[in-house]
Amino acid sequence: MLVLLPPSEGKASSGRGAPLKLESLSLPGLSDAREAVLGELVELCAGDEDKAREVLGLSEGLRGEVAKNAGLRTAGARPAGEIYTGVLYDALDLASLDAAAKRRAARSVLVFSGLWGAVRVNDRIPSYRCSMGVKLPGLGALGAHWRTPMASVLPEAAGDGLVLDLRSAAYAAAWKPKGEVAGRTATVRVLHAPTRKVVSHFNKATKGRIVRSLLSAGAVPKGPAELVEALRDLGYVVEVQAPAKAGQAWALDVLVEEIH
């Protein structure tokens, strides 16, 4: 099983660990693309601060993020699972998983990123600010920048198992499963059962709980149909829309009675 997550907008501080080593990150096929984004981002943020804020879409109150980006090559690095924070990651709560579930997370969870492309939760990275929607002066839109390297790297990472795609739209733009891989991919919406409306903030929390539940239970569904069974066994209310034709992903709706 491969679980695809979006990053969090807010991030923990880098700390005092050893600095980033790009060559140590998982998915080495993304290395050249990572170096290109990192170089552009550092150069942008080491120059005109106001221009960097405009490009990155940062408010005046987030001015400090520009200086943080300028120092990415020498900043301390921590496991990505500790860097990413926010609603989804609070609900997932990687730190409190037992040892076996942590090993499963290290193998199966990929966090997408405008800067790194995608990283595993044990990959050591510094704290940064660069969303997938950014257009860097020398590279253009990051979603488009990542599509070519992702097209060769991600199918290999997916192997022959289930792909559970919990990314937001901006990050899904960087890689769209195709063909046979799409047929074993499941996307998830979270709906408020009484109103049948998509929930936003609590969508993230529920997705974090889903991943935690699967990791804690040691569930290894081989495809979308088995995923539905596993989620129902774990107490989730799930409705399914199987693909109408080959090469399309399965669409799962998880219904919640209370928005929390």
PDB file of C-alpha atoms in Angstrom:
ATOM      1  CA  MET A   1       0.000   0.000   0.000  1.00  0.00           C
ATOM      2  CA  LEU A   2       1.197   3.477  -0.884  1.00  0.00           C
ATOM      3  CA  VAL A   3      -0.482   6.397   0.927  1.00  0.00           C
ATOM      4  CA  LEU A   4      -0.191   9.837  -0.700  1.00  0.00           C
ATOM      5  CA  LEU A   5      -0.600  12.834   1.620  1.00  0.00           C
ATOM      6  CA  PRO A   6      -0.464  16.586   1.125  1.00  0.00           C
ATOM      7  CA  PRO A   7       2.022  18.519   3.271  1.00  0.00           C
ATOM      8  CA  SER A   8       0.958  20.969   5.950  1.00  0.00           C
ATOM      9  CA  GLU A   9       1.176  24.692   5.323  1.00  0.00           C
ATOM     10  CA  GLY A  10       2.560  25.277   8.796  1.00  0.00           C
ATOM     11  CA  LYS A  11       5.651  23.359   9.815  1.00  0.00           C
ATOM     12  CA  ALA A  12       7.669  22.694  12.938  1.00  0.00           C
ATOM     13  CA  SER A  13      11.038  24.385  13.293  1.00  0.00           C
ATOM     14  CA  SER A  14      14.072  22.699  11.774  1.00  0.00           C
ATOM     15  CA  GLY A  15      15.860  22.216  15.059  1.00  0.00           C
ATOM     16  CA  ARG A  16      19.577  21.642  15.442  1.00  0.00           C
ATOM     17  CA  GLY A  17      20.080  18.453  13.478  1.00  0.00           C
ATOM     18  CA  ALA A  18      22.609  17.934  10.705  1.00  0.00           C
ATOM     19  CA  PRO A  19      21.795  19.897   7.543  1.00  0.00           C
ATOM     20  CA  LEU A  20      19.956  18.544   4.532  1.00  0.00           C
ATOM     21  CA  LYS A  21      21.592  15.912   2.343  1.00  0.00           C
ATOM     22  CA  LEU A  22      19.604  15.804  -0.876  1.00  0.00           C
ATOM     23  CA  GLU A  23      21.232  12.550  -1.926  1.00  0.00           C
ATOM     24  CA  SER A  24      19.890  10.833   1.205  1.00  0.00           C
ATOM     25  CA  LEU A  25      16.223  11.442   0.394  1.00  0.00           C
ATOM     26  CA  SER A  26      13.999   8.628  -0.837  1.00  0.00           C
ATOM     27  CA  LEU A  27      12.979   8.476  -4.513  1.00  0.00           C
ATOM     28  CA  PRO A  28      16.414   9.402  -5.906  1.00  0.00           C
ATOM     29  CA  GLY A  29      14.905   9.779  -9.366  1.00  0.00           C
ATOM     30  CA  LEU A  30      13.602  13.151  -8.151  1.00  0.00           C
ATOM     31  CA  SER A  31      17.050  14.421  -7.136  1.00  0.00           C
ATOM     32  CA  ASP A  32      17.719  16.659 -10.152  1.00  0.00           C
ATOM     33  CA  ALA A  33      14.264  18.213  -9.953  1.00  0.00           C
ATOM     34  CA  ARG A  34      14.719  18.779  -6.215  1.00  0.00           C
ATOM     35  CA  GLU A  35      18.060  20.497  -6.733  1.00  0.00           C
ATOM     36  CA  ALA A  36      16.516  22.768  -9.370  1.00  0.00           C
ATOM     37  CA  VAL A  37      13.693  23.890  -7.056  1.00  0.00           C
ATOM     38  CA  LEU A  38      15.970  24.226  -4.037  1.00  0.00           C
ATOM     39  CA  GLY A  39      18.456  26.359  -5.971  1.00  0.00           C
ATOM     40  CA  GLU A  40      15.749  28.644  -7.341  1.00  0.00           C
ATOM     41  CA  LEU A  41      14.034  28.998  -3.970  1.00  0.00           C
ATOM     42  CA  VAL A  42      17.221  29.794  -2.050  1.00  0.00           C
ATOM     43  CA  GLU A  43      18.318  32.316  -4.672  1.00  0.00           C
ATOM     44  CA  LEU A  44      14.897  33.998  -4.691  1.00  0.00           C
ATOM     45  CA  CYS A  45      14.758  34.273  -0.901  1.00  0.00           C
ATOM     46  CA  ALA A  46      18.353  35.465  -0.555  1.00  0.00           C
ATOM     47  CA  GLY A  47      17.544  38.440  -2.815  1.00  0.00           C
ATOM     48  CA  ASP A  48      14.673  40.916  -2.737  1.00  0.00           C
ATOM     49  CA  GLU A  49      12.545  40.001   0.275  1.00  0.00           C
ATOM     50  CA  ASP A  50       9.390  41.707  -0.983  1.00  0.00           C
ATOM     51  CA  LYS A  51       9.635  39.955  -4.346  1.00  0.00           C
ATOM     52  CA  ALA A  52      10.125  36.618  -2.585  1.00  0.00           C
ATOM     53  CA  ARG A  53       7.041  37.226  -0.422  1.00  0.00           C
ATOM     54  CA  GLU A  54       5.002  38.063  -3.510  1.00  0.00           C
ATOM     55  CA  VAL A  55       6.129  34.945  -5.394  1.00  0.00           C
ATOM     56  CA  LEU A  56       5.513  32.699  -2.403  1.00  0.00           C
ATOM     57  CA  GLY A  57       2.194  34.323  -1.511  1.00  0.00           C
ATOM     58  CA  LEU A  58       3.287  35.228   2.016  1.00  0.00           C
ATOM     59  CA  SER A  59       1.694  37.904   4.154  1.00  0.00           C
ATOM     60  CA  GLU A  60       3.660  40.538   6.031  1.00  0.00           C
ATOM     61  CA  GLY A  61       3.325  38.432   9.151  1.00  0.00           C
ATOM     62  CA  LEU A  62       5.150  35.557   7.443  1.00  0.00           C
ATOM     63  CA  ARG A  63       8.137  37.644   6.366  1.00  0.00           C
ATOM     64  CA  GLY A  64      10.406  35.442   8.490  1.00  0.00           C
ATOM     65  CA  GLU A  65       9.695  32.500   6.192  1.00  0.00           C
ATOM     66  CA  VAL A  66      11.754  34.183   3.464  1.00  0.00           C
ATOM     67  CA  ALA A  67      14.901  34.182   5.597  1.00  0.00           C
ATOM     68  CA  LYS A  68      14.206  30.593   6.590  1.00  0.00           C
ATOM     69  CA  ASN A  69      14.092  29.566   2.925  1.00  0.00           C
ATOM     70  CA  ALA A  70      17.306  31.461   2.189  1.00  0.00           C
ATOM     71  CA  GLY A  71      19.115  29.278   4.737  1.00  0.00           C
ATOM     72  CA  LEU A  72      17.741  25.903   3.669  1.00  0.00           C
ATOM     73  CA  ARG A  73      21.106  24.422   2.669  1.00  0.00           C
ATOM     74  CA  THR A  74      22.579  24.908   6.152  1.00  0.00           C
ATOM     75  CA  ALA A  75      19.477  24.623   8.359  1.00  0.00           C
ATOM     76  CA  GLY A  76      19.049  21.639  10.620  1.00  0.00           C
ATOM     77  CA  ALA A  77      17.016  18.744   9.271  1.00  0.00           C
ATOM     78  CA  ARG A  78      14.491  16.508  11.020  1.00  0.00           C
ATOM     79  CA  PRO A  79      12.333  13.586   9.861  1.00  0.00           C
ATOM     80  CA  ALA A  80       9.564  14.850   7.601  1.00  0.00           C
ATOM     81  CA  GLY A  81       7.022  13.228   9.914  1.00  0.00           C
ATOM     82  CA  GLU A  82       8.141  15.680  12.610  1.00  0.00           C
ATOM     83  CA  ILE A  83       8.324  18.723  10.306  1.00  0.00           C
ATOM     84  CA  TYR A  84       4.758  18.504   8.987  1.00  0.00           C
ATOM     85  CA  THR A  85       2.120  19.654  11.479  1.00  0.00           C
ATOM     86  CA  GLY A  86      -1.504  20.753  11.271  1.00  0.00           C
ATOM     87  CA  VAL A  87      -4.882  19.070  11.397  1.00  0.00           C
ATOM     88  CA  LEU A  88      -4.159  15.954   9.329  1.00  0.00           C
ATOM     89  CA  TYR A  89      -0.823  15.280  11.010  1.00  0.00           C
ATOM     90  CA  ASP A  90      -2.212  15.917  14.491  1.00  0.00           C
ATOM     91  CA  ALA A  91      -4.865  13.272  13.821  1.00  0.00           C
ATOM     92  CA  LEU A  92      -2.328  10.871  12.331  1.00  0.00           C
ATOM     93  CA  ASP A  93      -0.007  11.457  15.339  1.00  0.00           C
ATOM     94  CA  LEU A  94       2.928   9.455  14.003  1.00  0.00           C
ATOM     95  CA  ALA A  95       4.942   9.878  17.201  1.00  0.00           C
ATOM     96  CA  SER A  96       2.434   7.903  19.290  1.00  0.00           C
ATOM     97  CA  LEU A  97       2.181   4.903  16.933  1.00  0.00           C
ATOM     98  CA  ASP A  98       3.666   1.657  18.163  1.00  0.00           C
ATOM     99  CA  ALA A  99       6.942   0.442  16.661  1.00  0.00           C
ATOM    100  CA  ALA A 100       5.323  -1.840  14.080  1.00  0.00           C
ATOM    101  CA  ALA A 101       2.945   0.885  12.875  1.00  0.00           C
ATOM    102  CA  LYS A 102       5.834   3.338  12.611  1.00  0.00           C
ATOM    103  CA  ARG A 103       7.672   0.878  10.371  1.00  0.00           C
ATOM    104  CA  ARG A 104       4.567   0.582   8.207  1.00  0.00           C
ATOM    105  CA  ALA A 105       4.348   4.372   7.971  1.00  0.00           C
ATOM    106  CA  ALA A 106       7.998   4.602   6.921  1.00  0.00           C
ATOM    107  CA  ARG A 107       7.367   2.112   4.116  1.00  0.00           C
ATOM    108  CA  SER A 108       3.991   3.273   2.879  1.00  0.00           C
ATOM    109  CA  VAL A 109       3.453   7.014   3.428  1.00  0.00           C
ATOM    110  CA  LEU A 110       4.604   9.619   0.903  1.00  0.00           C
ATOM    111  CA  VAL A 111       4.139  13.333   1.589  1.00  0.00           C
ATOM    112  CA  PHE A 112       3.957  15.503  -1.535  1.00  0.00           C
ATOM    113  CA  SER A 113       5.762  18.848  -1.531  1.00  0.00           C
ATOM    114  CA  GLY A 114       6.324  21.819  -3.798  1.00  0.00           C
ATOM    115  CA  LEU A 115       9.998  21.781  -2.829  1.00  0.00           C
ATOM    116  CA  TRP A 116      10.889  18.088  -2.543  1.00  0.00           C
ATOM    117  CA  GLY A 117       8.353  16.510  -4.895  1.00  0.00           C
ATOM    118  CA  ALA A 118       7.570  13.733  -2.437  1.00  0.00           C
ATOM    119  CA  VAL A 119       9.327  12.423   0.665  1.00  0.00           C
ATOM    120  CA  ARG A 120       8.892   9.557   3.080  1.00  0.00           C
ATOM    121  CA  VAL A 121       8.175  10.355   6.720  1.00  0.00           C
ATOM    122  CA  ASN A 122      11.680   9.329   7.840  1.00  0.00           C
ATOM    123  CA  ASP A 123      13.454  11.485   5.242  1.00  0.00           C
ATOM    124  CA  ARG A 124      15.290  14.295   7.010  1.00  0.00           C
ATOM    125  CA  ILE A 125      14.370  17.763   5.723  1.00  0.00           C
ATOM    126  CA  PRO A 126      14.536  21.333   7.057  1.00  0.00           C
ATOM    127  CA  SER A 127      11.455  23.434   7.693  1.00  0.00           C
ATOM    128  CA  TYR A 128      10.518  25.461   4.584  1.00  0.00           C
ATOM    129  CA  ARG A 129       7.738  27.424   2.914  1.00  0.00           C
ATOM    130  CA  CYS A 130       6.951  26.635  -0.723  1.00  0.00           C
ATOM    131  CA  SER A 131       3.560  25.358  -1.821  1.00  0.00           C
ATOM    132  CA  MET A 132       2.857  23.420  -5.005  1.00  0.00           C
ATOM    133  CA  GLY A 133       0.943  26.433  -6.348  1.00  0.00           C
ATOM    134  CA  VAL A 134       4.059  28.619  -6.463  1.00  0.00           C
ATOM    135  CA  LYS A 135       5.544  29.793  -9.777  1.00  0.00           C
ATOM    136  CA  LEU A 136       9.289  30.266  -9.340  1.00  0.00           C
ATOM    137  CA  PRO A 137      10.879  32.826 -11.707  1.00  0.00           C
ATOM    138  CA  GLY A 138      13.272  30.362 -13.352  1.00  0.00           C
ATOM    139  CA  LEU A 139      11.115  27.227 -13.298  1.00  0.00           C
ATOM    140  CA  GLY A 140       7.506  28.312 -13.626  1.00  0.00           C
ATOM    141  CA  ALA A 141       4.623  26.468 -11.978  1.00  0.00           C
ATOM    142  CA  LEU A 142       5.874  23.774  -9.636  1.00  0.00           C
ATOM    143  CA  GLY A 143       2.989  21.428 -10.384  1.00  0.00           C
ATOM    144  CA  ALA A 144       4.115  21.301 -14.006  1.00  0.00           C
ATOM    145  CA  HIS A 145       7.797  21.088 -13.013  1.00  0.00           C
ATOM    146  CA  TRP A 146       7.191  17.870 -11.095  1.00  0.00           C
ATOM    147  CA  ARG A 147       5.025  16.066 -13.620  1.00  0.00           C
ATOM    148  CA  THR A 148       7.791  14.651 -15.806  1.00  0.00           C
ATOM    149  CA  PRO A 149      10.022  13.180 -13.075  1.00  0.00           C
ATOM    150  CA  MET A 150       6.997  11.990 -11.115  1.00  0.00           C
ATOM    151  CA  ALA A 151       5.658  10.145 -14.163  1.00  0.00           C
ATOM    152  CA  SER A 152       8.590   7.719 -14.045  1.00  0.00           C
ATOM    153  CA  VAL A 153       9.314   7.633 -10.305  1.00  0.00           C
ATOM    154  CA  LEU A 154       5.864   7.279  -8.737  1.00  0.00           C
ATOM    155  CA  PRO A 155       4.620   4.198 -10.639  1.00  0.00           C
ATOM    156  CA  GLU A 156       7.751   2.388  -9.460  1.00  0.00           C
ATOM    157  CA  ALA A 157       7.128   3.524  -5.873  1.00  0.00           C
ATOM    158  CA  ALA A 158       3.538   2.294  -6.133  1.00  0.00           C
ATOM    159  CA  GLY A 159       4.678  -1.183  -7.096  1.00  0.00           C
ATOM    160  CA  ASP A 160       1.750  -3.533  -7.668  1.00  0.00           C
ATOM    161  CA  GLY A 161      -0.294  -2.586  -4.613  1.00  0.00           C
ATOM    162  CA  LEU A 162      -3.045  -0.206  -3.572  1.00  0.00           C
ATOM    163  CA  VAL A 163      -2.539   3.549  -3.911  1.00  0.00           C
ATOM    164  CA  LEU A 164      -4.562   5.493  -1.333  1.00  0.00           C
ATOM    165  CA  ASP A 165      -4.597   9.064  -2.628  1.00  0.00           C
ATOM    166  CA  LEU A 166      -5.487  11.607   0.052  1.00  0.00           C
ATOM    167  CA  ARG A 167      -3.858  14.638  -1.586  1.00  0.00           C
ATOM    168  CA  SER A 168      -5.510  17.985  -2.128  1.00  0.00           C
ATOM    169  CA  ALA A 169      -6.068  19.157  -5.712  1.00  0.00           C
ATOM    170  CA  ALA A 170      -2.906  21.297  -5.919  1.00  0.00           C
ATOM    171  CA  TYR A 171      -0.676  18.356  -5.022  1.00  0.00           C
ATOM    172  CA  ALA A 172      -2.616  15.851  -7.093  1.00  0.00           C
ATOM    173  CA  ALA A 173      -1.673  17.975 -10.112  1.00  0.00           C
ATOM    174  CA  ALA A 174       1.956  16.884  -9.767  1.00  0.00           C
ATOM    175  CA  TRP A 175       1.153  13.224 -10.467  1.00  0.00           C
ATOM    176  CA  LYS A 176      -2.016  11.608 -11.711  1.00  0.00           C
ATOM    177  CA  PRO A 177      -2.038   7.794 -11.646  1.00  0.00           C
ATOM    178  CA  LYS A 178      -2.705   6.406 -15.097  1.00  0.00           C
ATOM    179  CA  GLY A 179      -3.567   3.107 -16.688  1.00  0.00           C
ATOM    180  CA  GLU A 180      -3.193   0.031 -14.543  1.00  0.00           C
ATOM    181  CA  VAL A 181      -1.977   2.061 -11.528  1.00  0.00           C
ATOM    182  CA  ALA A 182      -5.130   4.204 -11.651  1.00  0.00           C
ATOM    183  CA  GLY A 183      -7.252   1.071 -11.505  1.00  0.00           C
ATOM    184  CA  ARG A 184      -5.843   0.236  -8.074  1.00  0.00           C
ATOM    185  CA  THR A 185      -5.979   3.821  -6.797  1.00  0.00           C
ATOM    186  CA  ALA A 186      -8.640   5.067  -4.390  1.00  0.00           C
ATOM    187  CA  THR A 187      -9.400   8.718  -3.639  1.00  0.00           C
ATOM    188  CA  VAL A 188     -11.377   9.733  -0.566  1.00  0.00           C
ATOM    189  CA  ARG A 189     -13.923  12.447   0.204  1.00  0.00           C
ATOM    190  CA  VAL A 190     -15.255  13.043   3.688  1.00  0.00           C
ATOM    191  CA  LEU A 191     -18.982  13.887   3.813  1.00  0.00           C
ATOM    192  CA  HIS A 192     -21.155  15.064   6.688  1.00  0.00           C
ATOM    193  CA  ALA A 193     -23.727  12.262   6.635  1.00  0.00           C
ATOM    194  CA  PRO A 194     -26.866  14.282   7.503  1.00  0.00           C
ATOM    195  CA  THR A 195     -26.210  16.968   4.879  1.00  0.00           C
ATOM    196  CA  ARG A 196     -24.119  15.007   2.341  1.00  0.00           C
ATOM    197  CA  LYS A 197     -21.836  18.034   2.131  1.00  0.00           C
ATOM    198  CA  VAL A 198     -18.066  17.879   1.851  1.00  0.00           C
ATOM    199  CA  VAL A 199     -16.405  19.063   5.043  1.00  0.00           C
ATOM    200  CA  SER A 200     -13.179  21.037   4.767  1.00  0.00           C
ATOM    201  CA  HIS A 201     -11.213  21.462   7.999  1.00  0.00           C
ATOM    202  CA  PHE A 202     -12.486  18.143   9.354  1.00  0.00           C
ATOM    203  CA  ASN A 203     -11.833  16.425   6.060  1.00  0.00           C
ATOM    204  CA  LYS A 204      -8.137  16.616   6.985  1.00  0.00           C
ATOM    205  CA  ALA A 205      -8.694  15.261  10.482  1.00  0.00           C
ATOM    206  CA  THR A 206     -10.717  12.312   9.232  1.00  0.00           C
ATOM    207  CA  LYS A 207      -8.088  11.469   6.615  1.00  0.00           C
ATOM    208  CA  GLY A 208      -5.415  11.531   9.305  1.00  0.00           C
ATOM    209  CA  ARG A 209      -7.513   9.158  11.433  1.00  0.00           C
ATOM    210  CA  ILE A 210      -8.046   6.826   8.471  1.00  0.00           C
ATOM    211  CA  VAL A 211      -4.314   6.487   7.862  1.00  0.00           C
ATOM    212  CA  ARG A 212      -3.646   6.009  11.556  1.00  0.00           C
ATOM    213  CA  SER A 213      -6.342   3.327  11.783  1.00  0.00           C
ATOM    214  CA  LEU A 214      -4.916   1.395   8.838  1.00  0.00           C
ATOM    215  CA  LEU A 215      -1.339   1.614  10.131  1.00  0.00           C
ATOM    216  CA  SER A 216      -2.305   0.656  13.689  1.00  0.00           C
ATOM    217  CA  ALA A 217      -4.387  -2.303  12.530  1.00  0.00           C
ATOM    218  CA  GLY A 218      -1.665  -3.580  10.220  1.00  0.00           C
ATOM    219  CA  ALA A 219      -4.173  -3.605   7.385  1.00  0.00           C
ATOM    220  CA  VAL A 220      -2.629  -4.302   3.984  1.00  0.00           C
ATOM    221  CA  PRO A 221      -5.475  -4.079   1.444  1.00  0.00           C
ATOM    222  CA  LYS A 222      -4.321  -5.197  -1.975  1.00  0.00           C
ATOM    223  CA  GLY A 223      -6.759  -3.005  -3.895  1.00  0.00           C
ATOM    224  CA  PRO A 224      -9.624  -0.541  -3.522  1.00  0.00           C
ATOM    225  CA  ALA A 225     -12.278  -3.193  -2.864  1.00  0.00           C
ATOM    226  CA  GLU A 226     -10.188  -4.659  -0.041  1.00  0.00           C
ATOM    227  CA  LEU A 227      -9.613  -1.127   1.285  1.00  0.00           C
ATOM    228  CA  VAL A 228     -13.367  -0.584   1.560  1.00  0.00           C
ATOM    229  CA  GLU A 229     -13.704  -3.821   3.519  1.00  0.00           C
ATOM    230  CA  ALA A 230     -10.817  -2.868   5.810  1.00  0.00           C
ATOM    231  CA  LEU A 231     -12.260   0.581   6.522  1.00  0.00           C
ATOM    232  CA  ARG A 232     -15.701  -0.833   7.279  1.00  0.00           C
ATOM    233  CA  ASP A 233     -14.121  -3.394   9.612  1.00  0.00           C
ATOM    234  CA  LEU A 234     -12.442  -0.457  11.384  1.00  0.00           C
ATOM    235  CA  GLY A 235     -15.803   1.222  11.913  1.00  0.00           C
ATOM    236  CA  TYR A 236     -15.918   3.719   9.041  1.00  0.00           C
ATOM    237  CA  VAL A 237     -19.049   4.232   6.965  1.00  0.00           C
ATOM    238  CA  VAL A 238     -17.916   4.065   3.347  1.00  0.00           C
ATOM    239  CA  GLU A 239     -19.753   4.447   0.054  1.00  0.00           C
ATOM    240  CA  VAL A 240     -18.029   3.433  -3.156  1.00  0.00           C
ATOM    241  CA  GLN A 241     -18.064   4.506  -6.758  1.00  0.00           C
ATOM    242  CA  ALA A 242     -16.134   1.998  -8.808  1.00  0.00           C
ATOM    243  CA  PRO A 243     -14.532   3.320 -12.000  1.00  0.00           C
ATOM    244  CA  ALA A 244     -16.782   3.422 -15.040  1.00  0.00           C
ATOM    245  CA  LYS A 245     -13.944   2.300 -17.272  1.00  0.00           C
ATOM    246  CA  ALA A 246     -10.373   1.089 -17.127  1.00  0.00           C
ATOM    247  CA  GLY A 247      -7.725   3.624 -16.232  1.00  0.00           C
ATOM    248  CA  GLN A 248      -9.840   5.496 -13.681  1.00  0.00           C
ATOM    249  CA  ALA A 249      -9.468   5.612  -9.907  1.00  0.00           C
ATOM    250  CA  TRP A 250     -12.039   4.417  -7.403  1.00  0.00           C
ATOM    251  CA  ALA A 251     -13.886   7.164  -5.507  1.00  0.00           C
ATOM    252  CA  LEU A 252     -14.666   6.532  -1.846  1.00  0.00           C
ATOM    253  CA  ASP A 253     -16.941   8.675   0.324  1.00  0.00           C
ATOM    254  CA  VAL A 254     -16.410   8.361   4.076  1.00  0.00           C
ATOM    255  CA  LEU A 255     -19.495   9.556   5.971  1.00  0.00           C
ATOM    256  CA  VAL A 256     -19.212  11.145   9.398  1.00  0.00           C
ATOM    257  CA  GLU A 257     -22.160  11.912  11.661  1.00  0.00           C
ATOM    258  CA  GLU A 258     -20.393  14.547  13.718  1.00  0.00           C
ATOM    259  CA  ILE A 259     -18.047  17.199  12.363  1.00  0.00           C
ATOM    260  CA  HIS A 260     -15.110  17.162  14.764  1.00  0.00           C
TER     261      HIS A 260
END
